[in-house]
Structures are given as structure tokens and as C-alpha cells.
PDB file of C-alpha atoms in Angstrom:
ATOM      1  CA  UNK A 278       6.938 -11.755  10.357  1.00  0.00           C
ATOM      2  CA  UNK A 279       4.343 -11.918  13.099  1.00  0.00           C
ATOM      3  CA  UNK A 280       6.774 -11.137  15.913  1.00  0.00           C
ATOM      4  CA  UNK A 281       7.769  -7.861  14.246  1.00  0.00           C
ATOM      5  CA  UNK A 282       4.172  -6.643  14.461  1.00  0.00           C
ATOM      6  CA  UNK A 283       3.216  -8.274  17.774  1.00  0.00           C
ATOM      7  CA  UNK A 284       6.310  -7.287  19.769  1.00  0.00           C
ATOM      8  CA  UNK A 285       5.231  -3.714  20.581  1.00  0.00           C
ATOM      9  CA  UNK A 286       2.178  -5.169  22.353  1.00  0.00           C
ATOM     10  CA  UNK A 287       4.059  -7.805  24.394  1.00  0.00           C
ATOM     11  CA  UNK A 288       4.581  -6.564  27.964  1.00  0.00           C
ATOM     12  CA  UNK A 289       8.284  -6.097  28.665  1.00  0.00           C
ATOM     13  CA  UNK A 290       8.213  -8.248  31.775  1.00  0.00           C
ATOM     14  CA  UNK A 291       9.832 -11.552  32.707  1.00  0.00           C
ATOM     15  CA  UNK A 292       6.346 -13.041  33.198  1.00  0.00           C
ATOM     16  CA  UNK A 293       5.651 -12.541  29.468  1.00  0.00           C
ATOM     17  CA  UNK A 294       6.276 -15.374  27.033  1.00  0.00           C
ATOM     18  CA  UNK A 295       7.147 -15.532  23.357  1.00  0.00           C
ATOM     19  CA  UNK A 296       6.297 -19.109  22.402  1.00  0.00           C
ATOM     20  CA  UNK A 297       7.593 -20.982  19.374  1.00  0.00           C
ATOM     21  CA  UNK A 298       6.537 -24.508  18.501  1.00  0.00           C
ATOM     22  CA  UNK A 299       9.491 -26.379  17.047  1.00  0.00           C
ATOM     23  CA  UNK A 300      10.227 -30.085  17.152  1.00  0.00           C
ATOM     24  CA  UNK A 301      12.694 -32.549  18.564  1.00  0.00           C
ATOM     25  CA  UNK A 302      13.942 -32.453  14.956  1.00  0.00           C
ATOM     26  CA  UNK A 303      15.406 -29.051  15.824  1.00  0.00           C
ATOM     27  CA  UNK A 304      17.644 -30.691  18.411  1.00  0.00           C
ATOM     28  CA  UNK A 305      18.587 -34.025  16.807  1.00  0.00           C
ATOM     29  CA  UNK A 306      18.610 -35.182  13.209  1.00  0.00           C
ATOM     30  CA  UNK A 307      15.607 -37.272  12.156  1.00  0.00           C
ATOM     31  CA  UNK A 308      15.930 -39.704   9.233  1.00  0.00           C
ATOM     32  CA  UNK A 309      14.002 -38.845   6.074  1.00  0.00           C
ATOM     33  CA  UNK A 310      13.192 -35.347   7.351  1.00  0.00           C
ATOM     34  CA  UNK A 311      16.322 -33.447   6.273  1.00  0.00           C
ATOM     35  CA  UNK A 312      14.621 -30.245   5.128  1.00  0.00           C
ATOM     36  CA  UNK A 313      12.215 -30.330   8.056  1.00  0.00           C
ATOM     37  CA  UNK A 314      15.167 -30.674  10.466  1.00  0.00           C
ATOM     38  CA  UNK A 315      16.985 -27.805   8.789  1.00  0.00           C
ATOM     39  CA  UNK A 316      13.985 -25.503   9.209  1.00  0.00           C
ATOM     40  CA  UNK A 317      13.616 -26.450  12.885  1.00  0.00           C
ATOM     41  CA  UNK A 318      17.332 -25.871  13.578  1.00  0.00           C
ATOM     42  CA  UNK A 319      16.858 -22.419  12.040  1.00  0.00           C
ATOM     43  CA  UNK A 320      13.996 -21.760  14.457  1.00  0.00           C
ATOM     44  CA  UNK A 321      16.301 -22.571  17.376  1.00  0.00           C
ATOM     45  CA  UNK A 322      18.966 -20.192  16.067  1.00  0.00           C
ATOM     46  CA  UNK A 323      16.386 -17.439  15.633  1.00  0.00           C
ATOM     47  CA  UNK A 324      15.135 -17.920  19.201  1.00  0.00           C
ATOM     48  CA  UNK A 325      18.666 -18.007  20.669  1.00  0.00           C
ATOM     49  CA  UNK A 326      19.446 -14.685  18.972  1.00  0.00           C
ATOM     50  CA  UNK A 327      16.119 -13.216  20.052  1.00  0.00           C
ATOM     51  CA  UNK A 328      16.785 -14.184  23.692  1.00  0.00           C
ATOM     52  CA  UNK A 329      20.153 -12.393  23.553  1.00  0.00           C
ATOM     53  CA  UNK A 330      18.638  -9.267  22.006  1.00  0.00           C
ATOM     54  CA  UNK A 331      15.835  -9.175  24.572  1.00  0.00           C
ATOM     55  CA  UNK A 332      18.266  -9.593  27.476  1.00  0.00           C
ATOM     56  CA  UNK A 333      20.465  -6.792  26.162  1.00  0.00           C
ATOM     57  CA  UNK A 334      17.477  -4.491  25.671  1.00  0.00           C
ATOM     58  CA  UNK A 335      15.398  -5.280  28.777  1.00  0.00           C
ATOM     59  CA  UNK A 336      17.709  -7.072  31.225  1.00  0.00           C
ATOM     60  CA  UNK A 337      15.863  -8.995  33.936  1.00  0.00           C
ATOM     61  CA  UNK A 338      12.525  -7.745  32.610  1.00  0.00           C
ATOM     62  CA  UNK A 339      13.016  -9.418  29.225  1.00  0.00           C
ATOM     63  CA  UNK A 340      10.122 -11.612  28.089  1.00  0.00           C
ATOM     64  CA  UNK A 341      11.040 -15.300  28.114  1.00  0.00           C
ATOM     65  CA  UNK A 342      11.396 -17.079  24.779  1.00  0.00           C
ATOM     66  CA  UNK A 343      10.026 -20.617  25.070  1.00  0.00           C
ATOM     67  CA  UNK A 344      10.745 -23.145  22.330  1.00  0.00           C
ATOM     68  CA  UNK A 345       8.605 -26.252  22.639  1.00  0.00           C
ATOM     69  CA  UNK A 346      10.055 -29.364  20.980  1.00  0.00           C
ATOM     70  CA  UNK A 347       7.528 -32.166  20.800  1.00  0.00           C
ATOM     71  CA  UNK A 348       8.596 -35.570  19.484  1.00  0.00           C
ATOM     72  CA  UNK A 349       6.546 -37.323  16.823  1.00  0.00           C
ATOM     73  CA  UNK A 350       2.915 -36.415  17.358  1.00  0.00           C
ATOM     74  CA  UNK A 351       0.044 -38.484  15.996  1.00  0.00           C
ATOM     75  CA  UNK A 352      -0.851 -36.198  13.072  1.00  0.00           C
ATOM     76  CA  UNK A 353      -0.887 -36.499   9.285  1.00  0.00           C
ATOM     77  CA  UNK A 354       2.485 -34.745   9.024  1.00  0.00           C
ATOM     78  CA  UNK A 355       4.362 -37.934   9.841  1.00  0.00           C
ATOM     79  CA  UNK A 356       2.509 -40.137   7.369  1.00  0.00           C
ATOM     80  CA  UNK A 357       3.908 -38.157   4.410  1.00  0.00           C
ATOM     81  CA  UNK A 358       7.586 -38.808   5.122  1.00  0.00           C
ATOM     82  CA  UNK A 359       9.476 -40.305   2.179  1.00  0.00           C
ATOM     83  CA  UNK A 360      12.506 -42.536   2.289  1.00  0.00           C
ATOM     84  CA  UNK A 361      15.564 -40.940   0.745  1.00  0.00           C
ATOM     85  CA  UNK A 362      15.910 -41.467  -2.988  1.00  0.00           C
ATOM     86  CA  UNK A 363      12.524 -42.963  -3.791  1.00  0.00           C
ATOM     87  CA  UNK A 364       8.807 -42.462  -3.489  1.00  0.00           C
ATOM     88  CA  UNK A 365       8.289 -45.035  -0.750  1.00  0.00           C
ATOM     89  CA  UNK A 366       6.757 -43.729   2.448  1.00  0.00           C
ATOM     90  CA  UNK A 367       8.970 -44.082   5.514  1.00  0.00           C
ATOM     91  CA  UNK A 368       7.608 -46.091   8.404  1.00  0.00           C
ATOM     92  CA  UNK A 369       5.687 -44.248  11.074  1.00  0.00           C
ATOM     93  CA  UNK A 370       4.512 -46.039  14.185  1.00  0.00           C
ATOM     94  CA  UNK A 371       1.492 -44.230  15.555  1.00  0.00           C
ATOM     95  CA  UNK A 372       1.676 -46.351  18.728  1.00  0.00           C
ATOM     96  CA  UNK A 373       4.910 -44.632  19.754  1.00  0.00           C
ATOM     97  CA  UNK A 374       3.753 -41.154  18.711  1.00  0.00           C
ATOM     98  CA  UNK A 375       2.509 -38.711  21.320  1.00  0.00           C
ATOM     99  CA  UNK A 376      -1.255 -38.101  21.150  1.00  0.00           C
ATOM    100  CA  UNK A 377      -1.977 -34.497  20.157  1.00  0.00           C
ATOM    101  CA  UNK A 378      -3.821 -33.825  23.438  1.00  0.00           C
ATOM    102  CA  UNK A 379      -0.764 -34.923  25.440  1.00  0.00           C
ATOM    103  CA  UNK A 380       1.511 -32.780  23.258  1.00  0.00           C
ATOM    104  CA  UNK A 381      -0.742 -29.761  23.830  1.00  0.00           C
ATOM    105  CA  UNK A 382      -0.622 -30.213  27.617  1.00  0.00           C
ATOM    106  CA  UNK A 383       3.183 -30.592  27.601  1.00  0.00           C
ATOM    107  CA  UNK A 384       3.512 -27.440  25.492  1.00  0.00           C
ATOM    108  CA  UNK A 385       1.328 -25.508  27.948  1.00  0.00           C
ATOM    109  CA  UNK A 386       3.436 -26.839  30.821  1.00  0.00           C
ATOM    110  CA  UNK A 387       6.599 -25.508  29.123  1.00  0.00           C
ATOM    111  CA  UNK A 388       4.943 -22.127  28.696  1.00  0.00           C
ATOM    112  CA  UNK A 389       3.845 -21.937  32.331  1.00  0.00           C
ATOM    113  CA  UNK A 390       7.333 -22.884  33.548  1.00  0.00           C
ATOM    114  CA  UNK A 391       9.039 -20.525  31.107  1.00  0.00           C
ATOM    115  CA  UNK A 392      11.638 -23.085  30.074  1.00  0.00           C
ATOM    116  CA  UNK A 393      14.018 -22.134  27.264  1.00  0.00           C
ATOM    117  CA  UNK A 394      13.652 -25.431  25.402  1.00  0.00           C
ATOM    118  CA  UNK A 395      10.756 -27.706  26.267  1.00  0.00           C
ATOM    119  CA  UNK A 396      11.732 -31.260  25.390  1.00  0.00           C
ATOM    120  CA  UNK A 397       9.318 -34.009  26.298  1.00  0.00           C
ATOM    121  CA  UNK A 398       8.403 -37.573  25.493  1.00  0.00           C
ATOM    122  CA  UNK A 399       5.304 -39.660  25.586  1.00  0.00           C
TER     123      UNK A 399
END
């Protein structure tokens, strides 16, 4: 994995950030995205364990692990969702989705602030 190879080059300082882009689907279940949700919950577990390991190894100087959890973003990913049990596409309302530029700015804000889990809405 990338972290295994990149970690030796990450400064061991609390100003450093290890950033993971997850999804709100890693915090709450989202209909018709069962496998996607499962993978995002796994990301959260990985990051929680990593935080603990870093704190044990580096104490106050441990790099911060930031998990950004955007809601639905206006991308093609959401248009491919299928309803359970058939080949009918689930509804996706692009009007309620976060524009990708807004999502990018919110992610950067989470990184700057060093929050553990960056949840945000439109």
C-alpha cells in the first residue's frame, strides 16, 4: 500500500497530515451502496488503528490522520447506483449533490484544520 512506502518520508510532527478521502457512507449506511459502504467503513477502521499506532510511536509529535467524508458529490459515481435486486438505476438528484469544487474546498479545509473526521454538507 502507498502509506507503507510513503511513511518514512512523512515528517514525524503534529503539523504533518495523512489524508484519506472516504465518504459519508463510511459513517452512515446509504441505500443501494452496500459494498461501497462496507469499503468506506473499513477505511475508517484502518485510520482509527493508524491513529493509535502513531500516537503510541510518536506521542504528541504524531502526524494527524484526517479522514474526509464528503456527501454525494456531483460525479458519475452516483449515476451508476443500482436498486437492490434488479438492474434499475437508483435515483440520484444532482441538485442536492455537492459540486466537486465545493467538495474539494471542504476537503482542504479539513486538512488545514487537522480534524479527525471531516464531515460536511452542501
